[in-house]
């Protein structure tokens, strides 16, 4: 029997007093890859943010368990220390702090271990190289002046460096060209082990090509209206969401 | 112990009714023994940001005077201030045509035994010269600090001033550049940090007389506790300085309801063909940035510290001394954890 990592129970959440999530149930076990699809505005990013602990999103009902522990009221940094990671749809720029310094501080903070400067530098350069990202970006201020695609790659560099047990990727592939999607997909595949899990929000099958997808969920109007296997991705690609939405109603 | 003097410093270039209380600041300084500094006459009359009363006080009580001369075309490299932290010092830089010099003075808590530290730097940048002056301080909470600067900038000369006011009971700082030459350029960057009940008072003035002169005056700060900051930034476009440009920008992070933040941007214009702009952003750290940083495992106070450092680092990174940069980071870290 597989080990449960994340459990979302009857989750309701508001943004600015408006209910966006209307009772989400989701279980992600250790080692699994889940894909979340749905039309724009369905609440996909909202769900990620609720799991990560964005204070802008108020959970009004239900709960979130991680490794069996109720984390619904924990702050984002405490959740990160438990191993949750989110690749942002719109990453923030952090002027004045280089990507390398930032990641070294975060890694030290997450692991509680001292990070050896040169070993870290080498490892980061290798990670960036694998993502086809020039390692000069490591000494640039994080995300400042990065193109949309570079920002997305930088998010994956962060994921690979911080090595979370549960990673959410929010449209990491949008804004990337075909080659970039391929290297990112390859990076995600290298990250994936039997010990960690993924929740991927995407509109695009390309990013899933190298990955073994276990479950696909369709989110619409704050509810999961359909869950299936990887074949659901192809179905949606061909038919869109309309039919599924009609069935759901 | 010396006598208490109250000096009128950091005057606005024109007195204004709406800023009645802020037309200048009162700086209390103790006068020790009178030592009349021997100031070469070419430095007479150079206007500074803090104003005449301060200049005359420092010049009459100078514990250290240093004159730096760069000959025509000479590159003096980086010169460190060995006396940083003494009660009162005057630095005079005469940069000859096409010469280069960088001067930096860092006063740390350790380096300043007294309760008062005043620094005055005057610069003559002759045609084509490049001069950078850095005044930084991380003084203890019992020290009254004052940093003043004045420059005359010649044809196509460039002067760059950095002031980092990060400690002290109170910190007063000012800078003035007279842009007399064609295409003379002045860049000024201030960073300041207010915690406890620190008072911070600034005044920057650029006098544009040459044609196509350019200036940029930037300030970035963070206010905690019941700190109190007044910032005056004035650009004076004088008749005849056609095609001159000035940019002024201020960035303040407020971390406390008790902190007080006042700014007076002033653009004086006696010439039509110029372009002067002011921009200010005052606020709390962007919530989205805080969340982003916290999602990577940084606690709220670590994220806050990083956000402040991210404002300061581009300026701190310009200090040409690794040990000073580290000392500044350590000081900021200590102060932010105390909060
Ligand atoms: N920070 C926010 N402020 C206001 N409304 C928001 C915010 N985030 C999301 N919403 C609203 O919530 C709904 C769901 O948005 P989102 O979760 O971003 O959808 P998706 O990621 O599925 O496209 C939308 O109607 C959107 O306008
Ligand atoms: Mg979204």
mmCIF file of N, CA, C and O in Angstrom, chain B residues 40 42-43 65-71 74 76-81 90-96 99-104 121-124 131-133:
data_model
loop_
_atom_site.group_PDB
_atom_site.id
_atom_site.type_symbol
_atom_site.label_atom_id
_atom_site.label_comp_id
_atom_site.label_asym_id
_atom_site.label_seq_id
_atom_site.Cartn_x
_atom_site.Cartn_y
_atom_site.Cartn_z
ATOM 1 N N UNK B 40 43.590 74.858 1.461
ATOM 2 C CA UNK B 40 44.059 75.561 0.253
ATOM 3 C C UNK B 40 42.925 76.384 -0.364
ATOM 4 O O UNK B 40 41.774 75.933 -0.378
ATOM 5 N N UNK B 42 41.809 77.118 -3.208
ATOM 6 C CA UNK B 42 40.923 76.690 -4.309
ATOM 7 C C UNK B 42 39.678 75.951 -3.791
ATOM 8 O O UNK B 42 38.696 75.789 -4.516
ATOM 9 N N UNK B 43 39.708 75.505 -2.537
ATOM 10 C CA UNK B 43 38.543 74.802 -1.994
ATOM 11 C C UNK B 43 37.573 75.745 -1.275
ATOM 12 O O UNK B 43 36.529 75.323 -0.798
ATOM 13 N N UNK B 65 43.168 66.671 8.554
ATOM 14 C CA UNK B 65 42.924 67.267 7.232
ATOM 15 C C UNK B 65 43.799 66.513 6.243
ATOM 16 O O UNK B 65 44.952 66.219 6.523
ATOM 17 N N UNK B 66 43.218 66.185 5.124
ATOM 18 C CA UNK B 66 44.020 65.475 4.127
ATOM 19 C C UNK B 66 43.716 66.068 2.763
ATOM 20 O O UNK B 66 42.554 66.260 2.405
ATOM 21 N N UNK B 67 44.750 66.365 2.030
ATOM 22 C CA UNK B 67 44.565 66.887 0.675
ATOM 23 C C UNK B 67 45.057 65.820 -0.299
ATOM 24 O O UNK B 67 46.149 65.293 -0.145
ATOM 25 N N UNK B 68 44.212 65.472 -1.254
ATOM 26 C CA UNK B 68 44.581 64.472 -2.247
ATOM 27 C C UNK B 68 44.602 65.169 -3.604
ATOM 28 O O UNK B 68 43.607 65.787 -3.994
ATOM 29 N N UNK B 69 45.732 65.069 -4.253
ATOM 30 C CA UNK B 69 45.814 65.712 -5.573
ATOM 31 C C UNK B 69 46.151 64.668 -6.637
ATOM 32 O O UNK B 69 47.099 63.900 -6.473
ATOM 33 N N UNK B 70 45.349 64.661 -7.685
ATOM 34 C CA UNK B 70 45.652 63.782 -8.817
ATOM 35 C C UNK B 70 46.078 64.678 -9.966
ATOM 36 O O UNK B 70 45.345 65.587 -10.350
ATOM 37 N N UNK B 71 47.266 64.422 -10.461
ATOM 38 C CA UNK B 71 47.762 65.227 -11.577
ATOM 39 C C UNK B 71 47.026 64.895 -12.860
ATOM 40 O O UNK B 71 46.251 63.936 -12.928
ATOM 41 N N UNK B 74 46.381 61.299 -14.239
ATOM 42 C CA UNK B 74 46.860 60.324 -13.252
ATOM 43 C C UNK B 74 45.702 59.475 -12.719
ATOM 44 O O UNK B 74 44.591 59.968 -12.519
ATOM 45 N N UNK B 76 44.815 57.498 -9.478
ATOM 46 C CA UNK B 76 45.268 57.233 -8.102
ATOM 47 C C UNK B 76 44.675 55.945 -7.535
ATOM 48 O O UNK B 76 44.977 55.562 -6.415
ATOM 49 N N UNK B 77 43.789 55.321 -8.296
ATOM 50 C CA UNK B 77 43.200 54.067 -7.815
ATOM 51 C C UNK B 77 42.279 54.316 -6.629
ATOM 52 O O UNK B 77 41.599 55.332 -6.559
ATOM 53 N N UNK B 78 42.324 53.367 -5.687
ATOM 54 C CA UNK B 78 41.418 53.438 -4.538
ATOM 55 C C UNK B 78 42.186 53.898 -3.308
ATOM 56 O O UNK B 78 43.194 53.308 -2.933
ATOM 57 N N UNK B 79 41.717 54.948 -2.693
ATOM 58 C CA UNK B 79 42.373 55.464 -1.483
ATOM 59 C C UNK B 79 41.446 55.266 -0.294
ATOM 60 O O UNK B 79 40.278 55.659 -0.324
ATOM 61 N N UNK B 80 42.001 54.661 0.744
ATOM 62 C CA UNK B 80 41.208 54.368 1.931
ATOM 63 C C UNK B 80 41.444 55.460 2.965
ATOM 64 O O UNK B 80 42.557 55.964 3.105
ATOM 65 N N UNK B 81 40.411 55.794 3.699
ATOM 66 C CA UNK B 81 40.552 56.800 4.745
ATOM 67 C C UNK B 81 41.056 56.135 6.019
ATOM 68 O O UNK B 81 40.354 55.364 6.651
ATOM 69 N N UNK B 90 38.540 66.533 7.554
ATOM 70 C CA UNK B 90 38.291 67.233 6.297
ATOM 71 C C UNK B 90 39.147 66.573 5.218
ATOM 72 O O UNK B 90 40.344 66.377 5.406
ATOM 73 N N UNK B 91 38.509 66.204 4.128
ATOM 74 C CA UNK B 91 39.229 65.604 3.009
ATOM 75 C C UNK B 91 39.020 66.504 1.798
ATOM 76 O O UNK B 91 37.888 66.863 1.473
ATOM 77 N N UNK B 92 40.095 66.856 1.154
ATOM 78 C CA UNK B 92 40.004 67.750 0.006
ATOM 79 C C UNK B 92 40.624 67.047 -1.196
ATOM 80 O O UNK B 92 41.768 66.598 -1.135
ATOM 81 N N UNK B 93 39.843 66.903 -2.237
ATOM 82 C CA UNK B 93 40.340 66.174 -3.411
ATOM 83 C C UNK B 93 40.367 67.108 -4.609
ATOM 84 O O UNK B 93 39.332 67.676 -4.979
ATOM 85 N N UNK B 94 41.524 67.270 -5.186
ATOM 86 C CA UNK B 94 41.630 68.057 -6.411
ATOM 87 C C UNK B 94 42.019 67.090 -7.527
ATOM 88 O O UNK B 94 43.164 66.635 -7.605
ATOM 89 N N UNK B 95 41.042 66.752 -8.346
ATOM 90 C CA UNK B 95 41.287 65.779 -9.411
ATOM 91 C C UNK B 95 41.556 66.538 -10.698
ATOM 92 O O UNK B 95 40.665 67.191 -11.249
ATOM 93 N N UNK B 96 42.788 66.432 -11.157
ATOM 94 C CA UNK B 96 43.196 67.143 -12.371
ATOM 95 C C UNK B 96 42.516 66.590 -13.609
ATOM 96 O O UNK B 96 41.809 65.570 -13.556
ATOM 97 N N UNK B 99 41.929 62.774 -14.728
ATOM 98 C CA UNK B 99 42.477 61.896 -13.683
ATOM 99 C C UNK B 99 41.356 61.046 -13.097
ATOM 100 O O UNK B 99 40.174 61.274 -13.374
ATOM 101 N N UNK B 100 41.759 60.062 -12.287
ATOM 102 C CA UNK B 100 40.768 59.200 -11.644
ATOM 103 C C UNK B 100 41.140 58.967 -10.202
ATOM 104 O O UNK B 100 42.302 58.715 -9.891
ATOM 105 N N UNK B 101 40.135 59.005 -9.346
ATOM 106 C CA UNK B 101 40.392 58.677 -7.948
ATOM 107 C C UNK B 101 39.107 58.189 -7.279
ATOM 108 O O UNK B 101 38.011 58.669 -7.571
ATOM 109 N N UNK B 102 39.269 57.184 -6.428
ATOM 110 C CA UNK B 102 38.160 56.702 -5.599
ATOM 111 C C UNK B 102 38.604 56.832 -4.152
ATOM 112 O O UNK B 102 39.695 56.374 -3.793
ATOM 113 N N UNK B 103 37.805 57.468 -3.355
ATOM 114 C CA UNK B 103 38.134 57.636 -1.945
ATOM 115 C C UNK B 103 37.016 57.039 -1.114
ATOM 116 O O UNK B 103 35.846 57.326 -1.364
ATOM 117 N N UNK B 104 37.360 56.164 -0.170
ATOM 118 C CA UNK B 104 36.287 55.673 0.693
ATOM 119 C C UNK B 104 36.653 55.755 2.152
ATOM 120 O O UNK B 104 37.802 55.596 2.544
ATOM 121 N N UNK B 121 33.934 66.181 2.891
ATOM 122 C CA UNK B 121 34.747 65.951 1.693
ATOM 123 C C UNK B 121 34.392 67.014 0.666
ATOM 124 O O UNK B 121 33.217 67.241 0.374
ATOM 125 N N UNK B 122 35.422 67.678 0.175
ATOM 126 C CA UNK B 122 35.209 68.627 -0.923
ATOM 127 C C UNK B 122 35.987 68.142 -2.144
ATOM 128 O O UNK B 122 37.134 67.689 -1.996
ATOM 129 N N UNK B 123 35.372 68.269 -3.284
ATOM 130 C CA UNK B 123 35.987 67.747 -4.507
ATOM 131 C C UNK B 123 36.009 68.812 -5.599
ATOM 132 O O UNK B 123 35.014 69.504 -5.817
ATOM 133 N N UNK B 124 37.132 68.903 -6.251
ATOM 134 C CA UNK B 124 37.202 69.665 -7.507
ATOM 135 C C UNK B 124 37.488 68.633 -8.592
ATOM 136 O O UNK B 124 38.535 67.976 -8.558
ATOM 137 N N UNK B 131 35.680 60.951 -10.299
ATOM 138 C CA UNK B 131 35.895 60.902 -8.858
ATOM 139 C C UNK B 131 34.754 60.153 -8.191
ATOM 140 O O UNK B 131 33.584 60.428 -8.471
ATOM 141 N N UNK B 132 35.109 59.192 -7.351
ATOM 142 C CA UNK B 132 34.094 58.491 -6.563
ATOM 143 C C UNK B 132 34.414 58.688 -5.087
ATOM 144 O O UNK B 132 35.567 58.510 -4.676
ATOM 145 N N UNK B 133 33.426 59.086 -4.323
ATOM 146 C CA UNK B 133 33.614 59.254 -2.881
ATOM 147 C C UNK B 133 32.566 58.422 -2.156
ATOM 148 O O UNK B 133 31.380 58.466 -2.504
#
